[in-house]
C-alpha positions as a printed NumPy array, in Angstrom:
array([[  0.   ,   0.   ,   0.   ],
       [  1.091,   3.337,  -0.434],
       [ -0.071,   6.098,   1.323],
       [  0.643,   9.903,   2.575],
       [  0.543,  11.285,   6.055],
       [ -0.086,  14.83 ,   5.752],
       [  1.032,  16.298,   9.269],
       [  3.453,  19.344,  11.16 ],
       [  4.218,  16.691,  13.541],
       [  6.917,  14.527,  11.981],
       [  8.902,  17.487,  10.781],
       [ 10.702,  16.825,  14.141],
       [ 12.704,  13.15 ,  13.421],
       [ 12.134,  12.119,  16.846],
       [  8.278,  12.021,  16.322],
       [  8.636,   9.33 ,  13.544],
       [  8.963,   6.063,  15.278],
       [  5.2  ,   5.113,  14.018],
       [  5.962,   6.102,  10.597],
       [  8.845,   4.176,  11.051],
       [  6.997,   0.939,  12.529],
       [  4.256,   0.817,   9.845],
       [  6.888,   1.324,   6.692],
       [  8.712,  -2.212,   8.322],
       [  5.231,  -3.844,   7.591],
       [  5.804,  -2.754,   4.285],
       [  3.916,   0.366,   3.791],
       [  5.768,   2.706,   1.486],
       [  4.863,   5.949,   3.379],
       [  5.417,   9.476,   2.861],
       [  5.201,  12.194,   5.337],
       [  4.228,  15.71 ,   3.719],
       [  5.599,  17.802,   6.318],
       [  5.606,  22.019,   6.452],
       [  9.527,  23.112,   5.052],
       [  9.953,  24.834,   8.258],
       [  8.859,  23.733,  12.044],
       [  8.874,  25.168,  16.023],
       [ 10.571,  23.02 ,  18.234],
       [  8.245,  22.721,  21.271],
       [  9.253,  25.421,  23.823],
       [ 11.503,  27.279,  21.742],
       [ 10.014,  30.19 ,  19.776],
       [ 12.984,  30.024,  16.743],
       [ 11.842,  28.463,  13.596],
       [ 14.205,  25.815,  11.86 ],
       [ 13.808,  24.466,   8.322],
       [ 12.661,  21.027,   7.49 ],
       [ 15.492,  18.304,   6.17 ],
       [ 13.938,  16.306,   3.097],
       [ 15.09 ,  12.796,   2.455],
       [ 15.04 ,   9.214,   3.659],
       [ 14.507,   8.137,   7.068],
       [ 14.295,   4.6  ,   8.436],
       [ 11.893,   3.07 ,   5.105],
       [ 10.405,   7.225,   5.206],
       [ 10.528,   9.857,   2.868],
       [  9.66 ,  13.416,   4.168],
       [  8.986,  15.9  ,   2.03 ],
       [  9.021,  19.627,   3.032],
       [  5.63 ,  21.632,   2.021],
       [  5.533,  25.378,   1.985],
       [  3.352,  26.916,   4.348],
       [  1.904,  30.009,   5.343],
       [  1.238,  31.332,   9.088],
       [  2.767,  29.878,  11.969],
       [  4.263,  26.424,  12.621],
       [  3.845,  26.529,  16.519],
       [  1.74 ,  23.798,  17.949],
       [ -1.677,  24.726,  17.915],
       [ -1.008,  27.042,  15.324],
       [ -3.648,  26.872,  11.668],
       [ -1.167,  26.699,   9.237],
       [ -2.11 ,  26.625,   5.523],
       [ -0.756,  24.156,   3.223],
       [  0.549,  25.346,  -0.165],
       [ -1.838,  23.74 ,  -2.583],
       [  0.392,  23.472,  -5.604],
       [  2.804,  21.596,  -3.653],
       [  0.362,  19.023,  -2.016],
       [ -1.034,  18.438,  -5.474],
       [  2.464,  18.117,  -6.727],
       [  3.504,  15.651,  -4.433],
       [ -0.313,  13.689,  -4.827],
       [  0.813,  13.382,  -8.476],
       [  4.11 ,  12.412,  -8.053],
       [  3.346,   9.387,  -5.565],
       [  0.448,   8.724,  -6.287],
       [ -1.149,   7.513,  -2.75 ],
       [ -3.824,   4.725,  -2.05 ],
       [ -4.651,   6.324,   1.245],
       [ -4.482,  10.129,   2.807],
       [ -4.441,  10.508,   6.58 ],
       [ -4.318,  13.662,   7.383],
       [ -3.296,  14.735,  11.19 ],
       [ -4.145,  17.585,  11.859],
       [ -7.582,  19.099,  13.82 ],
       [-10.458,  18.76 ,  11.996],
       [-11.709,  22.783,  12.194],
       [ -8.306,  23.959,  11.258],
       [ -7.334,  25.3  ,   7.768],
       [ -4.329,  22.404,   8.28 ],
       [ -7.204,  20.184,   7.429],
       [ -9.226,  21.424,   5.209],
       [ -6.933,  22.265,   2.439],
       [ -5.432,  18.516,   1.972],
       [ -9.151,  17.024,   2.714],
       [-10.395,  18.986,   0.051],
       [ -7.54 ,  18.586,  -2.517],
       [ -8.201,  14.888,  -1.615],
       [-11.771,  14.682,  -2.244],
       [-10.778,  16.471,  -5.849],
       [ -8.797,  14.049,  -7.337],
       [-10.675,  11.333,  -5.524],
       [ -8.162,   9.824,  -3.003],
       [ -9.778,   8.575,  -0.041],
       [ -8.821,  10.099,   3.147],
       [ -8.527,   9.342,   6.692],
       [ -8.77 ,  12.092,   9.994],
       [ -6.988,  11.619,  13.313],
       [ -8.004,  13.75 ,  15.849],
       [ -6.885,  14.831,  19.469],
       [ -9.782,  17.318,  20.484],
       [-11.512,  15.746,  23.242],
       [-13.563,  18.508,  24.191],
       [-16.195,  20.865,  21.701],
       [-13.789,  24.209,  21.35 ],
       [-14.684,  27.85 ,  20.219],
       [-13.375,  27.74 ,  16.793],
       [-15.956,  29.827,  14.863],
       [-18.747,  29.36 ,  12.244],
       [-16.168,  28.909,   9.849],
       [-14.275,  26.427,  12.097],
       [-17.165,  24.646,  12.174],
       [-17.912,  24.479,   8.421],
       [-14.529,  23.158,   7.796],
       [-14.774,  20.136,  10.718],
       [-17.983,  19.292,   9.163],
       [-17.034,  19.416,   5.694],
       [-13.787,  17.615,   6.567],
       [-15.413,  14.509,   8.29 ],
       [-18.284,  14.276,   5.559],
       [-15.865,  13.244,   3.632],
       [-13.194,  10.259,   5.179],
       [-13.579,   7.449,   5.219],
       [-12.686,   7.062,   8.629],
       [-11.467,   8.774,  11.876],
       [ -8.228,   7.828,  14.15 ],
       [ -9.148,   9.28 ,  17.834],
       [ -6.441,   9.499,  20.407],
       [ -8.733,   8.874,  23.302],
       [-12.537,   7.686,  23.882],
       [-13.332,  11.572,  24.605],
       [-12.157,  12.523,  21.069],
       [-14.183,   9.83 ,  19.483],
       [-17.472,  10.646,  21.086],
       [-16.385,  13.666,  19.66 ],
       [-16.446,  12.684,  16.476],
       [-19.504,  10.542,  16.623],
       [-21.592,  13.348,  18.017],
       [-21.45 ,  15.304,  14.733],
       [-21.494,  12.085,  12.495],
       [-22.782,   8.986,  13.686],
       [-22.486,   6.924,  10.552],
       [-18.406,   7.649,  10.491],
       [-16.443,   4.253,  11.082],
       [-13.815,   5.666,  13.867],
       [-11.336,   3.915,  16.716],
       [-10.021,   4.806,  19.433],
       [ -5.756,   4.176,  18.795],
       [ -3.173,   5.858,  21.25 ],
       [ -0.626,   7.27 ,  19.103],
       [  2.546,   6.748,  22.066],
       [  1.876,   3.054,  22.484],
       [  0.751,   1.882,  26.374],
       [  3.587,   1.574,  29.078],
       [  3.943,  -1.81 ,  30.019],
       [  4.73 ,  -3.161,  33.817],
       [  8.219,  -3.51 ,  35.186],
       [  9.182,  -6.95 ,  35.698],
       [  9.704,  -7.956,  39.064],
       [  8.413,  -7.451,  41.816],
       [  8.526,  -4.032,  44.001],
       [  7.72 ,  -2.739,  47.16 ],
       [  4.768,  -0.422,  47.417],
       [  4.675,   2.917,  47.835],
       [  2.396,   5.506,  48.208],
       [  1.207,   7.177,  45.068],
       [  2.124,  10.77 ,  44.562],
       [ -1.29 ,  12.945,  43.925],
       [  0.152,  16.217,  42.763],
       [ -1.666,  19.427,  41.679],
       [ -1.811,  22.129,  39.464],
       [ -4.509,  25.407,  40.366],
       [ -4.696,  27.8  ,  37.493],
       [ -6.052,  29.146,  34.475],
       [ -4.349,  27.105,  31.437],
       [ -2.509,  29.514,  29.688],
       [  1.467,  29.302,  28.477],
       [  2.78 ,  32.025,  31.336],
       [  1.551,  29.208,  34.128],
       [  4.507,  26.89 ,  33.395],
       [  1.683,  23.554,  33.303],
       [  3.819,  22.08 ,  30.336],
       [  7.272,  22.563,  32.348],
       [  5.537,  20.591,  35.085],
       [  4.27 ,  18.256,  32.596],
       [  8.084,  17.817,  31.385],
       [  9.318,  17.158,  35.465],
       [  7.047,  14.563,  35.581],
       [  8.201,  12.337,  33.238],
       [ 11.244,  11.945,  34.955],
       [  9.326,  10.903,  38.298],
       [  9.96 ,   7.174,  39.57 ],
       [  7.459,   5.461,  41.387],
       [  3.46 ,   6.04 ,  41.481],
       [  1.879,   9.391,  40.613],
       [ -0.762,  11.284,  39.585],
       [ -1.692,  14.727,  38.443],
       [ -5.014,  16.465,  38.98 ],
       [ -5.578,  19.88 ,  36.917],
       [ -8.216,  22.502,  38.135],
       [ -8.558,  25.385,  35.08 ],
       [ -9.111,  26.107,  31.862],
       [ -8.006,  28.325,  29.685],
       [ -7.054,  28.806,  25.529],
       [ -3.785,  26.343,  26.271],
       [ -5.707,  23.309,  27.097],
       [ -6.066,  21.715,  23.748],
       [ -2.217,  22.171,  22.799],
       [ -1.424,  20.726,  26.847],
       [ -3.081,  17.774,  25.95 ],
       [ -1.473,  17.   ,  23.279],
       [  1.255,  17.577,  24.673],
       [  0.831,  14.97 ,  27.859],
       [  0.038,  12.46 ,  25.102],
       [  3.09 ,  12.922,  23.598],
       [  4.88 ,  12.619,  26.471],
       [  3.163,   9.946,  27.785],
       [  1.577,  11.152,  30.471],
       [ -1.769,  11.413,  29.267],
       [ -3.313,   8.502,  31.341],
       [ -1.687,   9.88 ,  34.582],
       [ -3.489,  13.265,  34.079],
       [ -7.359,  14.2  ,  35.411],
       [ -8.54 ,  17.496,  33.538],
       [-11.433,  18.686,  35.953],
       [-11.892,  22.01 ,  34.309],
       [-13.417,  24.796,  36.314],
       [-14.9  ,  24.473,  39.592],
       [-16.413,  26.399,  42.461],
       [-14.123,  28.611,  44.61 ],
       [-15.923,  26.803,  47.612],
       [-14.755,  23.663,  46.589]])
């Protein structure tokens, strides 16, 4: 089979490990990636190496607008189509979120030279993305043929808007298996985090100190705030994402 992943993510090489994984099962795979990307927590952007890499071929896609996580980029059309030409793909998925210009573009080149597409999504809750946000998500899921969610909240998600849509639930870091042996117990960790979710709060350093915790632990988060959706990706990136509770806003007396 060959088919195109259309995504800002695997710019960065050490995201590619999945790309990697399915092109040993013999997938030949190619990841249209912007020609420039935003290493997460710098603000410096970097331009994007084209070429092989482990049974991969990137290739670098002008853009317009920022590359920063959570940023709607827009995909040069000429060069998608270019590159839809050249390799001619079997299957599109496309990975970015579904209301975003990121998505639209390649979901509607797709549906113009008849390529069947695929979505993968990581919004697990409805966000404030406009009426025209809203026209694209729609317009983008009428027409896949399917939808990868991250989690069970971002398939109900899905469903809620189109029922009929074939979609499952596939974590995109893998699941941490148990240590081998056997350990004393400990008490679990609960730690906490108060706050409206915004970038000057530091949630995504604490996010990063985390990961390097042995032992039991947990993480509760009380807030929201216009930096939830990219924080969540980011804990499933990290891997994280199943030791984190998101209970949103709640009453001062509580």
């Amino acid at each position: 089979m060959r088919a195109l992943v259309v995504s800002r993510v695997y710019a960065d090489p050490a995201t590619r490990g999945k790309l990697k994984a399915l092109a040993g099962l013999g997938v030949s795979l190619v990841a249209a990636v912007p020609d420039r990307w935003t290493p997460l927590g710098l603000g410096t952007e970097q331009p994007t190496v084209f070429g092989e890499d482990g049974g991969i071929r990137t290739v670098p896609i002008g853009v317009s607008g920022s590359t920063a996580p959570g940023a709607d980029l827009k995909w040069n059309r000429g060069g998608l189509r270019r590159l839809l030409n050249d390799f001619k793909p079997e299957l599109i998925q496309i990975e970015e979120e579904l209301w975003s210009r990121a998505a639209s573009g390649p979901a509607a080149l797709a549906r113009h030279l008849r390529v069947p597409y695929v979505v993968l999504t990581r919004e697990s809750l409805p966000g404030a993305h406009g009426a025209f946000g809203r026209i694209r998500r729609s317009r983008v899921l009428k027409g896949a043929r399917g939808a990868i969610a991250v989690n069970e909240l971002a398939a109900k998600l899905v469903t809620r808007q189109h029922a009929s849509l074939p979609s499952r639930v596939i974590p995109q870091l893998g699941v941490g298996l148990p240590l081998q042996g056997a350990r004393p117990e400990r008490p679990e960790l609960s730690i906490g985090f108060f706050g409206r979710l915004i970038p000057e709060k530091g949630l995504d350093l604490l996010f990063r100190a985390c990961v390097k915790l042995i032992g039991r632990w947990t993480l509760t988060v009380v807030g929201t705030g216009p930096a939830q959706e990219e924080l969540e990706g980011l804990a499933e990136r990290l891997g994280i994402a199943g030791r984190v509770t998101w209970l949103g806003a709640l009453p001062r007396q509580r």
